[in-house]
Amino acid sequence: MSSVKAGLKIEVKRGTFTFRVKRYDPKTGDYRWSEYKVEVTNRQTVLDALLKIKSTQDATLAVRYSCRMGICGSCAMVINGVPRLACETKPFELGTDVITVEPLSNLKPIKDLVVDMDEFFEKHKSVKPWLIRRDEGEQFEKLDSYYVQTEEQLINYLEFAYCIKCGACYSACPMVFLNKNYLGPQALAAAYRWSADNRDEGYVLRLKVIDSDNGVWSCHYSGTCSKVCPKGVDPALAINLLKKSLLTGKPPAR
Amino acid sequence: MTEKLATKRNPPKWSLWLRGLDEWLLIFQKVSGAILAIYLIGHTLVISTALGFGHPSQLTWERVIGLIEGPKVVGVAHVGTIIEYLIALLVAIHGANGIRLILMQYFGLGLPKPERHTYPMIPSPRKSPQLVYKYLVIAVVIVFIILASYVAFVG
Ligand code: SF4
Ligand code: FES
């Protein structure tokens, strides 16, 4: 029995695209461009195309990916000038015959399209992105009670919990470019996500990191992070809400 | 040859920042802020000199201010008028946008509440309250330009 509805036609189109790939060579420390022509269907993604290039044209092309379905956050790269997930971007929907693919900006390259995410994860870690309880015994030993949460309380932070740590926002942020130590949109969105969780009691511990020159005050609100986020996390909103909390002295609504 | 880890980050995509209103407002805000700060220092120095650093006299005032004002260029406007006109424009942009940021970030006016969203989701900078703000900033600046032009070059 087929679950496809009767009469539903799936139209498959084919087209050949030119991929201009910016590659970093760790041996020489230089960038160079490679060009590949590859045929894809309208149901395939940029990641599919890159993997096809890798298996049929150039096995040396380095790409990082894992889930191929927009969940793991490994495949973010700059496609036609905008950071996006390669596995969620279809060549047919980009509207250009030549597609440029570059590694994420604001991060150090490792090889070709693969970037070093260490500093990004370090910054994420620095905001203590986990559930903190005032009572350490309760947090680490007495794991026998449930914390109640209502639908309204969930919605206070749910939007920011969708982050898959892909780094697209970090790569798009002009302030991360200007201030190398700025925590960046992702880490601050994570700080808000945990601080706005009614089960968490760690807001004051995070303040030292959030309320600093490299924290929210490095944000000058270009909003680019929110516009490129593939998961609709809206880090700019999180940062603005954090600023509001700091300026009014009221902790995030939870 | 051995492989080594890069020490420099990948360069940014400038084009990404030159196509949105938010990004342009940020650029205007920074540039106008820097120019205004420099102007403020210059302004203080010129006026202090004109006032003879605590020993005011009609003669020094007229000589210094006359020098700064320069010759007439169009209508009633001197070179100095034009400089002041441009500075006033920067003040208008910096002020209007600054008020937008204060209202939004301090009072939270125009910030949406976090919500359970569905795809495709509209990021907060593209939601209507924030768009209204941004267009208001532009409208205020345009009205200001018209008024300032009238005062500087006609009235
Ligand atoms: S906030 Fe969005 S763009 Fe940034 S890391 Fe998370 S999912 Fe990626
Ligand atoms: S491969 Fe997992 S998000 Fe693209």
CSV table of C-alpha atoms and ligand atoms in Angstrom, one decimal:
chain,number,residue,atom,x,y,z
A,1,MET,CA,0.0,0.0,0.0
A,2,SER,CA,1.3,3.4,-0.9
A,3,SER,CA,1.0,6.3,1.4
A,4,VAL,CA,1.3,8.7,-1.6
A,5,LYS,CA,-2.0,10.4,-2.3
A,6,ALA,CA,-3.6,9.3,-5.5
A,7,GLY,CA,-3.1,11.9,-8.3
A,8,LEU,CA,-0.3,13.6,-6.5
A,9,LYS,CA,2.4,14.2,-9.1
A,10,ILE,CA,5.9,14.8,-8.1
A,11,GLU,CA,7.6,16.8,-10.8
A,12,VAL,CA,11.3,16.0,-11.1
A,13,LYS,CA,13.3,18.6,-13.0
A,14,ARG,CA,16.9,18.3,-13.9
A,15,GLY,CA,19.5,21.0,-14.5
A,16,THR,CA,23.2,21.5,-14.7
A,17,PHE,CA,24.8,24.0,-12.3
A,18,THR,CA,28.3,25.4,-12.1
A,19,PHE,CA,29.6,25.3,-8.5
A,20,ARG,CA,32.4,27.7,-7.7
A,21,VAL,CA,33.9,26.5,-4.5
A,22,LYS,CA,36.3,28.5,-2.4
A,23,ARG,CA,38.9,26.2,-1.0
A,24,TYR,CA,41.4,26.6,1.8
A,25,ASP,CA,44.7,24.7,1.4
A,26,PRO,CA,46.2,24.0,4.8
A,27,LYS,CA,49.6,23.1,3.2
A,28,THR,CA,50.1,26.5,1.6
A,29,GLY,CA,47.7,28.5,3.8
A,30,ASP,CA,46.1,30.0,0.7
A,31,TYR,CA,42.6,30.0,-0.8
A,32,ARG,CA,41.8,29.0,-4.3
A,33,TRP,CA,38.7,28.6,-6.4
A,34,SER,CA,37.6,25.3,-8.1
A,35,GLU,CA,34.8,25.1,-10.6
A,36,TYR,CA,32.6,22.0,-11.1
A,37,LYS,CA,29.7,21.4,-13.4
A,38,VAL,CA,27.2,19.0,-12.0
A,39,GLU,CA,23.7,17.8,-12.8
A,40,VAL,CA,21.1,17.8,-10.0
A,41,THR,CA,17.4,17.5,-9.7
A,42,ASN,CA,15.0,20.1,-8.2
A,43,ARG,CA,14.7,17.7,-5.2
A,44,GLN,CA,18.4,17.7,-4.4
A,45,THR,CA,20.4,20.1,-2.2
A,46,VAL,CA,23.7,21.9,-2.4
A,47,LEU,CA,25.1,19.2,-0.1
A,48,ASP,CA,24.0,16.5,-2.5
A,49,ALA,CA,25.7,18.3,-5.3
A,50,LEU,CA,28.9,18.7,-3.3
A,51,LEU,CA,28.9,15.0,-2.4
A,52,LYS,CA,28.3,14.1,-6.1
A,53,ILE,CA,31.3,16.3,-7.0
A,54,LYS,CA,33.3,14.5,-4.4
A,55,SER,CA,32.4,11.0,-5.6
A,56,THR,CA,32.6,11.7,-9.4
A,57,GLN,CA,34.9,14.6,-10.0
A,58,ASP,CA,37.2,15.6,-7.2
A,59,ALA,CA,37.7,13.3,-4.2
A,60,THR,CA,40.0,15.9,-2.5
A,61,LEU,CA,37.1,18.3,-1.8
A,62,ALA,CA,36.6,18.5,2.0
A,63,VAL,CA,33.0,19.0,3.3
A,64,ARG,CA,31.6,18.4,6.7
A,65,TYR,CA,28.1,17.0,7.2
A,66,SER,CA,26.3,14.4,9.2
A,67,CYS,CA,22.5,14.3,9.4
A,68,ARG,CA,21.7,15.7,5.9
A,69,MET,CA,18.4,16.9,7.3
A,70,GLY,CA,19.0,20.2,9.1
A,71,ILE,CA,19.4,18.8,12.5
A,72,CYS,CA,23.1,18.4,13.3
A,73,GLY,CA,24.4,21.8,12.2
A,74,SER,CA,27.6,20.5,10.6
A,75,CYS,CA,27.1,21.7,7.1
A,76,ALA,CA,26.7,25.5,7.4
A,77,MET,CA,28.6,27.3,4.6
A,78,VAL,CA,28.3,30.5,2.7
A,79,ILE,CA,26.2,29.8,-0.3
A,80,ASN,CA,25.7,32.7,-2.9
A,81,GLY,CA,27.0,35.1,-0.3
A,82,VAL,CA,24.7,34.1,2.6
A,83,PRO,CA,25.5,31.6,5.4
A,84,ARG,CA,23.1,28.7,5.1
A,85,LEU,CA,22.8,24.9,5.7
A,86,ALA,CA,24.0,23.1,2.6
A,87,CYS,CA,21.6,20.3,3.3
A,88,GLU,CA,18.6,22.6,3.3
A,89,THR,CA,19.4,24.7,0.3
A,90,LYS,CA,18.3,23.6,-3.1
A,91,PRO,CA,20.3,24.7,-6.2
A,92,PHE,CA,17.0,25.0,-8.1
A,93,GLU,CA,15.7,27.5,-5.5
A,94,LEU,CA,18.7,29.8,-5.5
A,95,GLY,CA,17.8,31.2,-8.9
A,96,THR,CA,21.4,31.3,-10.3
A,97,ASP,CA,23.2,29.0,-12.7
A,98,VAL,CA,26.5,29.6,-11.0
A,99,ILE,CA,26.5,28.9,-7.4
A,100,THR,CA,29.3,30.1,-5.2
A,101,VAL,CA,30.1,28.0,-2.1
A,102,GLU,CA,32.5,29.3,0.6
A,103,PRO,CA,33.5,28.3,4.1
A,104,LEU,CA,31.9,30.2,7.0
A,105,SER,CA,33.3,33.7,7.6
A,106,ASN,CA,34.6,34.7,11.1
A,107,LEU,CA,35.9,31.2,11.8
A,108,LYS,CA,39.3,29.7,11.0
A,109,PRO,CA,39.5,27.4,8.1
A,110,ILE,CA,40.7,23.8,8.4
A,111,LYS,CA,40.4,22.6,4.8
A,112,ASP,CA,38.2,23.7,1.9
A,113,LEU,CA,34.7,24.2,3.4
A,114,VAL,CA,35.5,22.8,6.8
A,115,VAL,CA,36.0,25.4,9.5
A,116,ASP,CA,37.3,25.2,13.1
A,117,MET,CA,34.4,25.6,15.4
A,118,ASP,CA,36.4,25.5,18.6
A,119,GLU,CA,36.2,29.2,19.5
A,120,PHE,CA,32.5,29.1,18.7
A,121,PHE,CA,31.9,26.2,21.1
A,122,GLU,CA,34.1,27.7,23.8
A,123,LYS,CA,32.0,30.9,23.7
A,124,HIS,CA,28.9,28.8,23.9
A,125,LYS,CA,30.2,26.9,26.9
A,126,SER,CA,31.2,30.2,28.6
A,127,VAL,CA,27.5,31.2,29.2
A,128,LYS,CA,26.9,27.9,31.2
A,129,PRO,CA,24.3,26.6,28.8
A,130,TRP,CA,22.8,24.0,31.2
A,131,LEU,CA,20.2,23.9,33.9
A,132,ILE,CA,21.6,25.4,37.1
A,133,ARG,CA,20.0,24.9,40.5
A,134,ARG,CA,20.9,26.9,43.6
A,135,ASP,CA,21.1,23.7,45.6
A,136,GLU,CA,23.9,21.7,44.1
A,137,GLY,CA,22.8,18.6,46.0
A,138,GLU,CA,19.5,18.8,44.2
A,139,GLN,CA,21.2,19.4,40.9
A,140,PHE,CA,23.7,16.5,41.0
A,141,GLU,CA,22.6,13.9,43.6
A,142,LYS,CA,18.9,14.0,44.4
A,143,LEU,CA,17.6,13.4,40.9
A,144,ASP,CA,14.3,12.2,42.1
A,145,SER,CA,11.9,15.1,41.5
A,146,TYR,CA,10.4,16.6,38.4
A,147,TYR,CA,10.3,20.3,37.7
A,148,VAL,CA,6.9,21.4,36.6
A,149,GLN,CA,6.6,23.6,33.6
A,150,THR,CA,3.5,25.0,31.9
A,151,GLU,CA,2.9,25.6,28.2
A,152,GLU,CA,3.4,29.4,28.7
A,153,GLN,CA,6.6,28.9,30.6
A,154,LEU,CA,7.9,26.6,27.8
A,155,ILE,CA,7.1,29.2,25.2
A,156,ASN,CA,9.3,31.8,27.0
A,157,TYR,CA,12.4,30.0,25.8
A,158,LEU,CA,11.3,27.4,23.2
A,159,GLU,CA,12.1,29.5,20.2
A,160,PHE,CA,15.7,29.8,21.4
A,161,ALA,CA,16.1,26.1,22.2
A,162,TYR,CA,15.8,25.2,18.5
A,163,CYS,CA,19.4,26.3,17.9
A,164,ILE,CA,21.5,23.6,16.3
A,165,LYS,CA,24.9,25.4,16.8
A,166,CYS,CA,25.5,25.6,13.1
A,167,GLY,CA,27.4,28.9,13.3
A,168,ALA,CA,25.6,30.6,10.5
A,169,CYS,CA,24.7,33.6,12.8
A,170,TYR,CA,28.2,33.8,14.1
A,171,SER,CA,29.5,33.9,10.6
A,172,ALA,CA,27.1,36.6,9.5
A,173,CYS,CA,27.7,39.0,12.5
A,174,PRO,CA,29.6,42.2,11.7
A,175,MET,CA,30.4,42.7,15.4
A,176,VAL,CA,32.0,39.2,15.6
A,177,PHE,CA,34.2,40.4,12.7
A,178,LEU,CA,35.1,43.6,14.5
A,179,ASN,CA,35.6,42.2,18.0
A,180,LYS,CA,37.2,38.8,18.0
A,181,ASN,CA,36.3,38.2,21.6
A,182,TYR,CA,32.6,39.0,21.2
A,183,LEU,CA,30.6,36.0,22.3
A,184,GLY,CA,28.4,36.3,19.3
A,185,PRO,CA,24.7,35.8,18.7
A,186,GLN,CA,24.5,32.0,19.3
A,187,ALA,CA,26.1,32.0,22.8
A,188,LEU,CA,24.0,35.0,23.9
A,189,ALA,CA,20.8,33.3,22.6
A,190,ALA,CA,21.8,30.3,24.6
A,191,ALA,CA,22.3,32.4,27.7
A,192,TYR,CA,18.8,33.8,27.3
A,193,ARG,CA,17.3,30.3,26.5
A,194,TRP,CA,18.6,29.0,29.9
A,195,SER,CA,17.9,32.1,31.9
A,196,ALA,CA,14.3,32.3,30.7
A,197,ASP,CA,13.7,28.7,31.7
A,198,ASN,CA,11.6,28.6,34.9
A,199,ARG,CA,13.5,25.5,36.1
A,200,ASP,CA,16.8,27.3,36.0
A,201,GLU,CA,18.3,29.5,38.7
A,202,GLY,CA,21.6,30.4,37.1
A,203,TYR,CA,20.8,33.8,35.6
A,204,VAL,CA,23.0,35.6,38.2
A,205,LEU,CA,25.9,33.3,37.4
A,206,ARG,CA,25.7,34.1,33.7
A,207,LEU,CA,25.5,37.9,34.3
A,208,LYS,CA,29.3,38.3,34.6
A,209,VAL,CA,29.7,37.0,31.0
A,210,ILE,CA,26.5,38.5,29.5
A,211,ASP,CA,26.9,42.0,31.0
A,212,SER,CA,30.3,42.7,29.7
A,213,ASP,CA,32.1,44.4,26.8
A,214,ASN,CA,32.4,41.1,25.0
A,215,GLY,CA,28.8,40.1,26.0
A,216,VAL,CA,25.6,41.9,24.9
A,217,TRP,CA,27.3,45.3,24.8
A,218,SER,CA,29.3,44.3,21.8
A,219,CYS,CA,26.0,43.9,19.9
A,220,HIS,CA,25.0,46.9,17.9
A,221,TYR,CA,22.0,45.4,16.4
A,222,SER,CA,22.5,44.7,12.8
A,223,GLY,CA,20.0,41.9,13.0
A,224,THR,CA,21.8,39.8,10.4
A,225,CYS,CA,22.0,36.8,12.7
A,226,SER,CA,18.3,36.5,12.9
A,227,LYS,CA,17.9,36.9,9.2
A,228,VAL,CA,20.3,34.0,8.4
A,229,CYS,CA,19.4,31.6,11.1
A,230,PRO,CA,18.0,28.4,9.4
A,231,LYS,CA,16.1,27.4,12.5
A,232,GLY,CA,14.3,30.6,13.2
A,233,VAL,CA,16.0,31.1,16.5
A,234,ASP,CA,16.1,34.9,16.3
A,235,PRO,CA,19.3,35.6,18.4
A,236,ALA,CA,18.9,39.3,17.9
A,237,LEU,CA,15.6,39.1,19.8
A,238,ALA,CA,17.3,37.2,22.6
A,239,ILE,CA,20.1,39.8,22.8
A,240,ASN,CA,17.6,42.7,22.9
A,241,LEU,CA,15.6,40.9,25.6
A,242,LEU,CA,18.8,40.4,27.6
A,243,LYS,CA,19.7,44.1,27.2
A,244,LYS,CA,16.2,45.0,28.4
A,245,SER,CA,16.7,42.8,31.4
A,246,LEU,CA,20.1,44.3,32.2
A,247,LEU,CA,18.9,47.9,31.8
A,248,THR,CA,15.7,47.5,33.8
A,249,GLY,CA,17.2,45.2,36.3
A,250,LYS,CA,14.4,42.7,35.8
A,251,PRO,CA,15.4,39.1,35.0
A,252,PRO,CA,14.1,37.5,31.8
A,253,ALA,CA,10.3,36.7,31.9
A,254,ARG,CA,9.8,33.0,32.8
B,1,MET,CA,55.2,20.2,3.5
B,2,THR,CA,53.3,19.8,6.7
B,3,GLU,CA,49.8,21.0,7.3
B,4,LYS,CA,49.3,23.7,9.8
B,5,LEU,CA,46.2,25.1,11.5
B,6,ALA,CA,45.2,28.5,10.1
B,7,THR,CA,45.7,31.4,12.5
B,8,LYS,CA,43.5,33.8,10.6
B,9,ARG,CA,39.7,33.7,10.3
B,10,ASN,CA,37.9,33.4,7.0
B,11,PRO,CA,37.2,36.9,5.6
B,12,PRO,CA,33.7,38.3,5.9
B,13,LYS,CA,31.1,38.7,3.1
B,14,TRP,CA,30.7,42.4,2.9
B,15,SER,CA,27.8,42.1,0.5
B,16,LEU,CA,25.8,40.5,3.2
B,17,TRP,CA,25.9,43.7,5.2
B,18,LEU,CA,25.2,46.1,2.5
B,19,ARG,CA,21.7,45.0,1.6
B,20,GLY,CA,19.6,45.4,4.7
B,21,LEU,CA,18.1,48.5,6.3
B,22,ASP,CA,19.2,47.4,9.8
B,23,GLU,CA,22.8,47.0,8.7
B,24,TRP,CA,22.8,50.5,7.0
B,25,LEU,CA,21.3,52.1,10.1
B,26,LEU,CA,24.1,50.5,12.1
B,27,ILE,CA,26.7,51.8,9.7
B,28,PHE,CA,25.2,55.3,9.7
B,29,GLN,CA,25.0,55.2,13.5
B,30,LYS,CA,28.7,54.3,13.9
B,31,VAL,CA,30.0,56.7,11.3
B,32,SER,CA,27.9,59.6,12.4
B,33,GLY,CA,28.8,59.0,16.0
B,34,ALA,CA,32.5,59.1,15.2
B,35,ILE,CA,32.3,62.2,13.1
B,36,LEU,CA,30.1,64.0,15.7
B,37,ALA,CA,32.7,63.2,18.4
B,38,ILE,CA,35.5,64.7,16.3
B,39,TYR,CA,33.3,67.7,15.5
B,40,LEU,CA,32.5,68.3,19.2
B,41,ILE,CA,36.2,68.5,20.0
B,42,GLY,CA,36.9,70.8,17.0
B,43,HIS,CA,33.9,72.9,17.9
B,44,THR,CA,35.0,73.4,21.5
B,45,LEU,CA,38.5,74.4,20.4
B,46,VAL,CA,37.2,76.9,17.8
B,47,ILE,CA,34.8,78.5,20.2
B,48,SER,CA,37.4,78.6,23.0
B,49,THR,CA,39.9,80.3,20.6
B,50,ALA,CA,37.3,82.8,19.5
B,51,LEU,CA,36.6,83.6,23.1
B,52,GLY,CA,40.3,84.1,23.6
B,53,PHE,CA,40.6,81.2,26.1
B,54,GLY,CA,39.0,83.2,28.9
B,55,HIS,CA,40.0,86.7,27.7
B,56,PRO,CA,37.2,87.5,25.3
B,57,SER,CA,37.5,90.4,22.9
B,58,GLN,CA,35.3,91.5,20.0
B,59,LEU,CA,38.2,91.5,17.7
B,60,THR,CA,39.4,87.9,18.2
B,61,TRP,CA,35.8,86.7,18.1
B,62,GLU,CA,35.1,88.3,14.8
B,63,ARG,CA,38.4,87.2,13.3
B,64,VAL,CA,38.1,83.6,14.3
B,65,ILE,CA,34.5,83.2,13.4
B,66,GLY,CA,34.9,85.1,10.2
B,67,LEU,CA,37.7,82.7,9.2
B,68,ILE,CA,35.7,79.7,10.0
B,69,GLU,CA,32.5,81.0,8.3
B,70,GLY,CA,34.4,81.5,5.0
B,71,PRO,CA,33.0,83.1,2.0
B,72,LYS,CA,29.3,82.9,0.9
B,73,VAL,CA,28.6,80.1,-1.5
B,74,VAL,CA,24.9,79.9,-2.2
B,75,GLY,CA,22.2,82.3,-1.2
B,76,VAL,CA,22.7,83.2,2.4
B,77,ALA,CA,24.9,80.1,3.1
B,78,HIS,CA,28.6,80.4,4.0
B,79,VAL,CA,31.0,77.5,3.9
B,80,GLY,CA,30.5,77.3,7.7
B,81,THR,CA,26.7,77.1,7.2
B,82,ILE,CA,27.2,74.1,4.9
B,83,ILE,CA,29.4,72.4,7.5
B,84,GLU,CA,26.8,73.0,10.2
B,85,TYR,CA,24.1,71.8,7.9
B,86,LEU,CA,25.9,68.5,7.3
B,87,ILE,CA,26.6,68.1,11.0
B,88,ALA,CA,22.9,68.8,11.8
B,89,LEU,CA,22.0,66.0,9.4
B,90,LEU,CA,24.3,63.6,11.2
B,91,VAL,CA,22.7,64.7,14.5
B,92,ALA,CA,19.3,64.0,13.1
B,93,ILE,CA,20.3,60.5,11.9
B,94,HIS,CA,22.2,59.6,15.0
B,95,GLY,CA,19.5,61.0,17.3
B,96,ALA,CA,16.5,59.5,15.6
B,97,ASN,CA,18.1,56.1,15.3
B,98,GLY,CA,19.5,56.3,18.9
B,99,ILE,CA,16.0,57.0,20.2
B,100,ARG,CA,14.7,53.9,18.3
B,101,LEU,CA,17.4,51.8,19.9
B,102,ILE,CA,16.8,53.2,23.4
B,103,LEU,CA,13.0,52.7,23.2
B,104,MET,CA,13.5,49.2,21.9
B,105,GLN,CA,16.3,47.9,24.1
B,106,TYR,CA,15.5,49.8,27.3
B,107,PHE,CA,11.7,49.9,27.3
B,108,GLY,CA,11.3,46.8,25.0
B,109,LEU,CA,8.8,48.8,22.8
B,110,GLY,CA,8.4,46.9,19.6
B,111,LEU,CA,10.1,43.7,20.7
B,112,PRO,CA,7.9,40.7,20.1
B,113,LYS,CA,7.3,38.1,22.8
B,114,PRO,CA,9.0,34.8,22.2
B,115,GLU,CA,6.5,32.5,20.5
B,116,ARG,CA,6.0,28.9,19.3
B,117,HIS,CA,6.8,29.5,15.6
B,118,THR,CA,6.2,27.6,12.4
B,119,TYR,CA,8.4,27.7,9.3
B,120,PRO,CA,9.2,29.9,7.5
B,121,MET,CA,9.5,32.2,10.5
B,122,ILE,CA,9.8,35.9,10.4
B,123,PRO,CA,12.8,37.2,12.4
B,124,SER,CA,12.0,40.1,14.7
B,125,PRO,CA,13.9,42.7,12.7
B,126,ARG,CA,11.4,42.0,9.8
B,127,LYS,CA,8.3,42.1,12.0
B,128,SER,CA,6.0,45.1,11.6
B,129,PRO,CA,6.6,47.0,14.9
B,130,GLN,CA,10.3,47.1,14.1
B,131,LEU,CA,9.7,48.1,10.5
B,132,VAL,CA,7.5,50.9,11.6
B,133,TYR,CA,10.3,52.2,13.8
B,134,LYS,CA,12.8,52.0,11.0
B,135,TYR,CA,10.6,53.8,8.5
B,136,LEU,CA,9.8,56.4,11.2
B,137,VAL,CA,13.5,57.1,11.6
B,138,ILE,CA,13.8,57.6,7.8
B,139,ALA,CA,10.7,59.8,7.8
B,140,VAL,CA,12.1,62.0,10.6
B,141,VAL,CA,15.4,62.4,8.9
B,142,ILE,CA,13.8,63.3,5.6
B,143,VAL,CA,11.5,65.9,7.2
B,144,PHE,CA,14.6,67.3,9.0
B,145,ILE,CA,16.5,67.5,5.8
B,146,ILE,CA,13.7,69.5,4.2
B,147,LEU,CA,13.4,71.9,7.1
B,148,ALA,CA,17.2,72.3,7.5
B,149,SER,CA,17.7,72.9,3.8
B,150,TYR,CA,15.1,75.7,4.0
B,151,VAL,CA,16.7,77.3,7.0
B,152,ALA,CA,20.2,77.1,5.7
B,153,PHE,CA,19.8,78.0,2.1
B,154,VAL,CA,16.6,80.1,1.8
B,155,GLY,CA,15.5,81.6,5.1
C,1,SF4,S1,21.1,30.6,16.4
C,1,SF4,FE1,20.6,29.8,14.4
C,1,SF4,S2,22.2,30.3,13.0
C,1,SF4,FE2,23.0,30.6,15.1
C,1,SF4,S3,24.0,28.6,15.6
C,1,SF4,FE3,21.9,28.4,16.3
C,1,SF4,S4,20.7,27.5,14.6
C,1,SF4,FE4,22.7,28.2,13.8
C,2,FES,S1,24.2,17.9,7.5
C,2,FES,FE1,23.2,18.1,9.5
C,2,FES,S2,22.5,20.1,9.4
C,2,FES,FE2,23.2,19.8,7.3
